[in-house]
mmCIF file of N, CA and C in Angstrom:
data_model
loop_
_atom_site.group_PDB
_atom_site.id
_atom_site.type_symbol
_atom_site.label_atom_id
_atom_site.label_comp_id
_atom_site.label_asym_id
_atom_site.label_seq_id
_atom_site.Cartn_x
_atom_site.Cartn_y
_atom_site.Cartn_z
ATOM 1 N N MET A 1 -39.250 33.031 112.763
ATOM 2 C CA MET A 1 -38.904 33.660 111.520
ATOM 3 C C MET A 1 -37.444 34.102 111.609
ATOM 4 N N HIS A 2 -36.698 33.832 110.577
ATOM 5 C CA HIS A 2 -35.347 34.359 110.467
ATOM 6 C C HIS A 2 -35.111 34.707 109.012
ATOM 7 N N ASP A 3 -34.068 35.447 108.737
ATOM 8 C CA ASP A 3 -33.895 36.002 107.393
ATOM 9 C C ASP A 3 -32.945 35.208 106.501
ATOM 10 N N ASN A 4 -32.738 33.945 106.807
ATOM 11 C CA ASN A 4 -31.843 33.099 106.014
ATOM 12 C C ASN A 4 -30.404 33.591 106.003
ATOM 13 N N TYR A 5 -30.064 34.433 106.950
ATOM 14 C CA TYR A 5 -28.680 34.854 107.117
ATOM 15 C C TYR A 5 -27.874 33.583 107.406
ATOM 16 N N PRO A 6 -26.648 33.454 106.870
ATOM 17 C CA PRO A 6 -25.904 32.199 107.021
ATOM 18 C C PRO A 6 -25.808 31.669 108.448
ATOM 19 N N VAL A 7 -25.686 32.543 109.427
ATOM 20 C CA VAL A 7 -25.622 32.091 110.826
ATOM 21 C C VAL A 7 -26.916 31.381 111.216
ATOM 22 N N HIS A 8 -28.035 31.835 110.673
ATOM 23 C CA HIS A 8 -29.323 31.236 111.006
ATOM 24 C C HIS A 8 -29.564 29.928 110.264
ATOM 25 N N THR A 9 -28.804 29.682 109.206
ATOM 26 C CA THR A 9 -29.015 28.468 108.411
ATOM 27 C C THR A 9 -27.869 27.471 108.559
ATOM 28 N N ALA A 10 -26.995 27.697 109.515
ATOM 29 C CA ALA A 10 -25.911 26.746 109.774
ATOM 30 C C ALA A 10 -26.525 25.392 110.122
ATOM 31 N N ASN A 11 -25.815 24.319 109.807
ATOM 32 C CA ASN A 11 -26.341 22.966 110.044
ATOM 33 C C ASN A 11 -26.810 22.767 111.480
ATOM 34 N N ILE A 12 -26.013 23.239 112.434
ATOM 35 C CA ILE A 12 -26.377 23.027 113.840
ATOM 36 C C ILE A 12 -27.677 23.754 114.179
ATOM 37 N N VAL A 13 -27.878 24.950 113.626
ATOM 38 C CA VAL A 13 -29.109 25.709 113.875
ATOM 39 C C VAL A 13 -30.277 25.033 113.173
ATOM 40 N N ARG A 14 -30.073 24.651 111.932
ATOM 41 C CA ARG A 14 -31.130 23.998 111.158
ATOM 42 C C ARG A 14 -31.596 22.712 111.845
ATOM 43 N N ARG A 15 -30.627 21.910 112.318
ATOM 44 C CA ARG A 15 -30.981 20.659 113.011
ATOM 45 C C ARG A 15 -31.736 20.941 114.307
ATOM 46 N N TRP A 16 -31.302 21.956 115.039
ATOM 47 C CA TRP A 16 -31.987 22.295 116.283
ATOM 48 C C TRP A 16 -33.434 22.679 115.995
ATOM 49 N N ILE A 17 -33.645 23.499 114.976
ATOM 50 C CA ILE A 17 -35.007 23.916 114.613
ATOM 51 C C ILE A 17 -35.841 22.698 114.210
ATOM 52 N N GLU A 18 -35.247 21.795 113.441
ATOM 53 C CA GLU A 18 -35.967 20.589 113.018
ATOM 54 C C GLU A 18 -36.377 19.727 114.206
ATOM 55 N N ASP A 19 -35.603 19.791 115.290
ATOM 56 C CA ASP A 19 -35.898 19.000 116.490
ATOM 57 C C ASP A 19 -36.926 19.663 117.409
ATOM 58 N N GLN A 20 -37.452 20.795 116.996
ATOM 59 C CA GLN A 20 -38.438 21.534 117.788
ATOM 60 C C GLN A 20 -39.788 21.474 117.079
ATOM 61 N N PRO A 21 -40.589 20.442 117.344
ATOM 62 C CA PRO A 21 -41.848 20.282 116.596
ATOM 63 C C PRO A 21 -42.817 21.454 116.775
ATOM 64 N N GLN A 22 -42.668 22.216 117.844
ATOM 65 C CA GLN A 22 -43.578 23.330 118.084
ATOM 66 C C GLN A 22 -43.219 24.558 117.252
ATOM 67 N N LEU A 23 -42.058 24.528 116.588
ATOM 68 C CA LEU A 23 -41.627 25.673 115.783
ATOM 69 C C LEU A 23 -41.975 25.468 114.318
ATOM 70 N N GLU A 24 -42.400 26.542 113.702
ATOM 71 C CA GLU A 24 -42.634 26.555 112.258
ATOM 72 C C GLU A 24 -41.821 27.704 111.684
ATOM 73 N N VAL A 25 -40.924 27.389 110.780
ATOM 74 C CA VAL A 25 -40.109 28.430 110.160
ATOM 75 C C VAL A 25 -40.909 29.035 109.016
ATOM 76 N N LEU A 26 -41.089 30.330 109.091
ATOM 77 C CA LEU A 26 -41.841 31.031 108.057
ATOM 78 C C LEU A 26 -40.912 31.412 106.907
ATOM 79 N N PRO A 27 -41.413 31.400 105.694
ATOM 80 C CA PRO A 27 -40.560 31.822 104.575
ATOM 81 C C PRO A 27 -40.243 33.310 104.696
ATOM 82 N N TRP A 28 -39.008 33.629 104.437
ATOM 83 C CA TRP A 28 -38.568 35.017 104.557
ATOM 84 C C TRP A 28 -37.422 35.200 103.591
ATOM 85 N N PRO A 29 -37.417 36.254 102.817
ATOM 86 C CA PRO A 29 -36.358 36.401 101.812
ATOM 87 C C PRO A 29 -34.985 36.624 102.446
ATOM 88 N N SER A 30 -33.963 36.067 101.810
ATOM 89 C CA SER A 30 -32.595 36.307 102.268
ATOM 90 C C SER A 30 -32.271 37.785 102.144
ATOM 91 N N TYR A 31 -31.515 38.256 103.092
ATOM 92 C CA TYR A 31 -31.040 39.638 103.067
ATOM 93 C C TYR A 31 -32.177 40.646 103.004
ATOM 94 N N SER A 32 -33.277 40.311 103.628
ATOM 95 C CA SER A 32 -34.393 41.247 103.673
ATOM 96 C C SER A 32 -34.024 42.401 104.606
ATOM 97 N N PRO A 33 -34.631 43.542 104.427
ATOM 98 C CA PRO A 33 -34.324 44.664 105.331
ATOM 99 C C PRO A 33 -34.776 44.315 106.736
ATOM 100 N N ASP A 34 -33.994 44.675 107.697
ATOM 101 C CA ASP A 34 -34.346 44.380 109.074
ATOM 102 C C ASP A 34 -35.113 45.557 109.641
ATOM 103 N N LEU A 35 -36.327 45.310 110.044
ATOM 104 C CA LEU A 35 -37.189 46.370 110.564
ATOM 105 C C LEU A 35 -37.185 46.421 112.082
ATOM 106 N N ASN A 36 -36.350 45.611 112.713
ATOM 107 C CA ASN A 36 -36.295 45.578 114.160
ATOM 108 C C ASN A 36 -35.322 46.653 114.653
ATOM 109 N N PRO A 37 -35.814 47.663 115.367
ATOM 110 C CA PRO A 37 -34.932 48.749 115.823
ATOM 111 C C PRO A 37 -33.755 48.281 116.675
ATOM 112 N N ILE A 38 -33.888 47.127 117.344
ATOM 113 C CA ILE A 38 -32.774 46.678 118.184
ATOM 114 C C ILE A 38 -31.547 46.372 117.337
ATOM 115 N N GLU A 39 -31.753 46.008 116.064
ATOM 116 C CA GLU A 39 -30.612 45.761 115.182
ATOM 117 C C GLU A 39 -29.791 47.025 115.000
ATOM 118 N N ASN A 40 -30.454 48.172 114.947
ATOM 119 C CA ASN A 40 -29.735 49.429 114.821
ATOM 120 C C ASN A 40 -29.013 49.788 116.119
ATOM 121 N N VAL A 41 -29.624 49.420 117.238
ATOM 122 C CA VAL A 41 -28.959 49.650 118.522
ATOM 123 C C VAL A 41 -27.679 48.812 118.581
ATOM 124 N N TRP A 42 -27.773 47.523 118.186
ATOM 125 C CA TRP A 42 -26.580 46.678 118.169
ATOM 126 C C TRP A 42 -25.548 47.234 117.196
ATOM 127 N N ALA A 43 -26.003 47.778 116.077
ATOM 128 C CA ALA A 43 -25.062 48.366 115.120
ATOM 129 C C ALA A 43 -24.303 49.523 115.770
ATOM 130 N N ASN A 44 -24.989 50.312 116.595
ATOM 131 C CA ASN A 44 -24.298 51.394 117.307
ATOM 132 C C ASN A 44 -23.173 50.841 118.176
ATOM 133 N N ILE A 45 -23.411 49.708 118.793
ATOM 134 C CA ILE A 45 -22.416 49.090 119.668
ATOM 135 C C ILE A 45 -21.274 48.489 118.854
ATOM 136 N N VAL A 46 -21.611 47.815 117.775
ATOM 137 C CA VAL A 46 -20.604 47.139 116.953
ATOM 138 C C VAL A 46 -19.746 48.132 116.170
ATOM 139 N N ASN A 47 -20.337 49.218 115.732
ATOM 140 C CA ASN A 47 -19.602 50.172 114.890
ATOM 141 C C ASN A 47 -18.427 50.832 115.594
ATOM 142 N N VAL A 48 -18.420 50.819 116.907
ATOM 143 C CA VAL A 48 -17.286 51.401 117.633
ATOM 144 C C VAL A 48 -16.390 50.325 118.238
ATOM 145 N N TRP A 49 -16.620 49.079 117.855
ATOM 146 C CA TRP A 49 -15.806 47.959 118.322
ATOM 147 C C TRP A 49 -14.481 47.943 117.573
ATOM 148 N N GLU A 50 -13.407 47.720 118.285
ATOM 149 C CA GLU A 50 -12.076 47.630 117.688
ATOM 150 C C GLU A 50 -11.598 46.187 117.809
ATOM 151 N N PRO A 51 -11.819 45.376 116.753
ATOM 152 C CA PRO A 51 -11.497 43.949 116.853
ATOM 153 C C PRO A 51 -10.032 43.658 117.130
ATOM 154 N N GLU A 52 -9.148 44.546 116.742
ATOM 155 C CA GLU A 52 -7.728 44.321 117.023
ATOM 156 C C GLU A 52 -7.406 44.516 118.502
ATOM 157 N N GLU A 53 -8.223 45.333 119.158
ATOM 158 C CA GLU A 53 -7.975 45.666 120.567
ATOM 159 C C GLU A 53 -8.811 44.816 121.529
ATOM 160 N N GLU A 54 -10.024 44.492 121.128
ATOM 161 C CA GLU A 54 -10.964 43.794 122.002
ATOM 162 C C GLU A 54 -11.267 42.425 121.396
ATOM 163 N N ARG A 55 -10.523 41.428 121.863
ATOM 164 C CA ARG A 55 -10.596 40.115 121.224
ATOM 165 C C ARG A 55 -11.113 39.009 122.126
ATOM 166 N N THR A 56 -10.874 39.125 123.400
ATOM 167 C CA THR A 56 -11.298 38.039 124.285
ATOM 168 C C THR A 56 -12.789 38.193 124.614
ATOM 169 N N ARG A 57 -13.341 37.128 125.138
ATOM 170 C CA ARG A 57 -14.750 37.168 125.531
ATOM 171 C C ARG A 57 -14.994 38.277 126.545
ATOM 172 N N GLN A 58 -14.123 38.405 127.522
ATOM 173 C CA GLN A 58 -14.297 39.430 128.552
ATOM 174 C C GLN A 58 -14.166 40.834 127.963
ATOM 175 N N GLN A 59 -13.227 41.017 127.046
ATOM 176 C CA GLN A 59 -13.080 42.327 126.406
ATOM 177 C C GLN A 59 -14.329 42.691 125.600
ATOM 178 N N LEU A 60 -14.889 41.703 124.907
ATOM 179 C CA LEU A 60 -16.122 41.955 124.141
ATOM 180 C C LEU A 60 -17.280 42.285 125.064
ATOM 181 N N LEU A 61 -17.382 41.555 126.157
ATOM 182 C CA LEU A 61 -18.439 41.830 127.131
ATOM 183 C C LEU A 61 -18.262 43.231 127.721
ATOM 184 N N ASN A 62 -17.039 43.593 128.080
ATOM 185 C CA ASN A 62 -16.777 44.927 128.618
ATOM 186 C C ASN A 62 -17.147 46.005 127.597
ATOM 187 N N HIS A 63 -16.793 45.766 126.345
ATOM 188 C CA HIS A 63 -17.116 46.717 125.278
ATOM 189 C C HIS A 63 -18.635 46.902 125.178
ATOM 190 N N MET A 64 -19.342 45.781 125.116
ATOM 191 C CA MET A 64 -20.792 45.838 124.983
ATOM 192 C C MET A 64 -21.425 46.580 126.157
ATOM 193 N N MET A 65 -20.990 46.279 127.353
ATOM 194 C CA MET A 65 -21.551 46.943 128.542
ATOM 195 C C MET A 65 -21.231 48.437 128.551
ATOM 196 N N ARG A 66 -20.009 48.781 128.197
ATOM 197 C CA ARG A 66 -19.604 50.190 128.157
ATOM 198 C C ARG A 66 -20.440 50.964 127.127
ATOM 199 N N GLU A 67 -20.592 50.405 125.946
ATOM 200 C CA GLU A 67 -21.339 51.096 124.895
ATOM 201 C C GLU A 67 -22.835 51.112 125.195
ATOM 202 N N TRP A 68 -23.333 50.083 125.853
ATOM 203 C CA TRP A 68 -24.738 50.088 126.255
ATOM 204 C C TRP A 68 -24.996 51.243 127.220
ATOM 205 N N GLU A 69 -24.064 51.465 128.145
ATOM 206 C CA GLU A 69 -24.214 52.580 129.086
ATOM 207 C C GLU A 69 -24.177 53.923 128.363
ATOM 208 N N VAL A 70 -23.355 54.027 127.326
ATOM 209 C CA VAL A 70 -23.338 55.252 126.513
ATOM 210 C C VAL A 70 -24.729 55.485 125.925
ATOM 211 N N LEU A 71 -25.321 54.427 125.376
ATOM 212 C CA LEU A 71 -26.657 54.563 124.789
ATOM 213 C C LEU A 71 -27.723 54.867 125.838
ATOM 214 N N ARG A 72 -27.564 54.317 127.023
ATOM 215 C CA ARG A 72 -28.535 54.603 128.094
ATOM 216 C C ARG A 72 -28.505 56.076 128.477
ATOM 217 N N ARG A 73 -27.348 56.699 128.364
ATOM 218 C CA ARG A 73 -27.233 58.124 128.686
ATOM 219 C C ARG A 73 -27.703 59.012 127.538
ATOM 220 N N LYS A 74 -27.990 58.390 126.386
ATOM 221 C CA LYS A 74 -28.471 59.131 125.217
ATOM 222 C C LYS A 74 -29.755 58.474 124.705
ATOM 223 N N PRO A 75 -30.832 58.545 125.477
ATOM 224 C CA PRO A 75 -32.059 57.831 125.093
ATOM 225 C C PRO A 75 -32.630 58.294 123.755
ATOM 226 N N GLN A 76 -32.262 59.477 123.308
ATOM 227 C CA GLN A 76 -32.792 59.971 122.042
ATOM 228 C C GLN A 76 -32.360 59.093 120.864
ATOM 229 N N ILE A 77 -31.193 58.460 120.971
ATOM 230 C CA ILE A 77 -30.721 57.584 119.894
ATOM 231 C C ILE A 77 -31.692 56.421 119.714
ATOM 232 N N ILE A 78 -32.020 55.753 120.802
ATOM 233 C CA ILE A 78 -32.937 54.617 120.717
ATOM 234 C C ILE A 78 -34.335 55.102 120.339
ATOM 235 N N HIS A 79 -34.750 56.214 120.890
ATOM 236 C CA HIS A 79 -36.051 56.783 120.542
ATOM 237 C C HIS A 79 -36.136 57.035 119.030
ATOM 238 N N ASN A 80 -35.076 57.575 118.448
ATOM 239 C CA ASN A 80 -35.067 57.842 117.005
ATOM 240 C C ASN A 80 -35.185 56.552 116.190
ATOM 241 N N HIS A 81 -34.519 55.488 116.645
ATOM 242 C CA HIS A 81 -34.631 54.204 115.936
ATOM 243 C C HIS A 81 -36.077 53.715 115.939
ATOM 244 N N VAL A 82 -36.730 53.834 117.078
ATOM 245 C CA VAL A 82 -38.105 53.339 117.199
ATOM 246 C C VAL A 82 -39.068 54.218 116.406
ATOM 247 N N THR A 83 -38.943 55.529 116.529
ATOM 248 C CA THR A 83 -39.892 56.416 115.854
ATOM 249 C C THR A 83 -39.692 56.457 114.346
ATOM 250 N N SER A 84 -38.575 55.939 113.862
ATOM 251 C CA SER A 84 -38.358 55.914 112.414
ATOM 252 C C SER A 84 -39.034 54.712 111.754
ATOM 253 N N LEU A 85 -39.706 53.881 112.542
ATOM 254 C CA LEU A 85 -40.287 52.653 112.000
ATOM 255 C C LEU A 85 -41.279 52.914 110.869
ATOM 256 N N SER A 86 -42.120 53.926 110.998
ATOM 257 C CA SER A 86 -43.078 54.187 109.920
ATOM 258 C C SER A 86 -42.355 54.572 108.629
ATOM 259 N N ASP A 87 -41.266 55.329 108.739
ATOM 260 C CA ASP A 87 -40.476 55.669 107.548
ATOM 261 C C ASP A 87 -39.810 54.421 106.970
ATOM 262 N N ARG A 88 -39.343 53.549 107.838
ATOM 263 C CA ARG A 88 -38.723 52.301 107.388
ATOM 264 C C ARG A 88 -39.721 51.465 106.594
ATOM 265 N N LEU A 89 -40.909 51.310 107.155
ATOM 266 C CA LEU A 89 -41.947 50.523 106.480
ATOM 267 C C LEU A 89 -42.302 51.121 105.122
ATOM 268 N N ARG A 90 -42.435 52.418 105.080
ATOM 269 C CA ARG A 90 -42.755 53.099 103.832
ATOM 270 C C ARG A 90 -41.670 52.844 102.777
ATOM 271 N N ASP A 91 -40.400 52.909 103.198
ATOM 272 C CA ASP A 91 -39.296 52.672 102.265
ATOM 273 C C ASP A 91 -39.246 51.222 101.793
ATOM 274 N N VAL A 92 -39.507 50.285 102.686
ATOM 275 C CA VAL A 92 -39.513 48.875 102.301
ATOM 276 C C VAL A 92 -40.610 48.623 101.262
ATOM 277 N N ILE A 93 -41.771 49.195 101.490
ATOM 278 C CA ILE A 93 -42.870 49.031 100.528
ATOM 279 C C ILE A 93 -42.497 49.673 99.194
ATOM 280 N N ALA A 94 -41.938 50.867 99.242
ATOM 281 C CA ALA A 94 -41.550 51.555 98.009
ATOM 282 C C ALA A 94 -40.463 50.784 97.246
ATOM 283 N N ASN A 95 -39.617 50.053 97.966
ATOM 284 C CA ASN A 95 -38.524 49.293 97.338
ATOM 285 C C ASN A 95 -38.901 47.839 97.107
ATOM 286 N N ASN A 96 -40.197 47.540 97.144
ATOM 287 C CA ASN A 96 -40.681 46.175 96.900
ATOM 288 C C ASN A 96 -40.007 45.144 97.805
ATOM 289 N N GLY A 97 -39.782 45.519 99.055
ATOM 290 C CA GLY A 97 -39.234 44.581 100.029
ATOM 291 C C GLY A 97 -37.721 44.483 100.040
ATOM 292 N N LEU A 98 -37.047 45.265 99.228
ATOM 293 C CA LEU A 98 -35.587 45.206 99.189
ATOM 294 C C LEU A 98 -34.983 46.161 100.197
ATOM 295 N N TRP A 99 -33.650 46.173 100.271
ATOM 296 C CA TRP A 99 -32.915 47.002 101.221
ATOM 297 C C TRP A 99 -33.301 48.469 101.109
ATOM 298 N N THR A 100 -33.203 49.149 102.213
ATOM 299 C CA THR A 100 -33.442 50.587 102.259
ATOM 300 C C THR A 100 -32.231 51.246 102.901
ATOM 301 N N LYS A 101 -32.296 52.545 103.051
ATOM 302 C CA LYS A 101 -31.173 53.265 103.668
ATOM 303 C C LYS A 101 -31.037 52.955 105.155
ATOM 304 N N TYR A 102 -32.057 52.319 105.728
ATOM 305 C CA TYR A 102 -32.014 52.013 107.152
ATOM 306 C C TYR A 102 -31.238 50.754 107.411
#
C-alpha cells in the first residue's frame, strides 16, 4: 500500500512493482493522512535540516544520525506520537478520511 505520492508513482517504481507478481497494490487515496507515527519522527528530523548547509550524502547522514540521537534522549517525543494514534484515527474518521492536524 502506498499513498500515490509522486515518489511512489514514478515510472521506475511503478515498473518495479509491476515486475513483482507477489505484490498487490491496494487502492489508497492520494494525499491521505498518514497514520504511521514514524512519519512524524522523520518530520522531527527533517524540520531541523538546513539544506543550504547540509547538502552532501555524508552531511545528510550525519544530520540524520545526530537528530536521531536527540530523539533517543527524549523518548517522550516518540511516545507521544504513538499514543496519539487513537486521536489521529478519530480525527480521520471525523474528517471523512481527509487531512487532519496531525
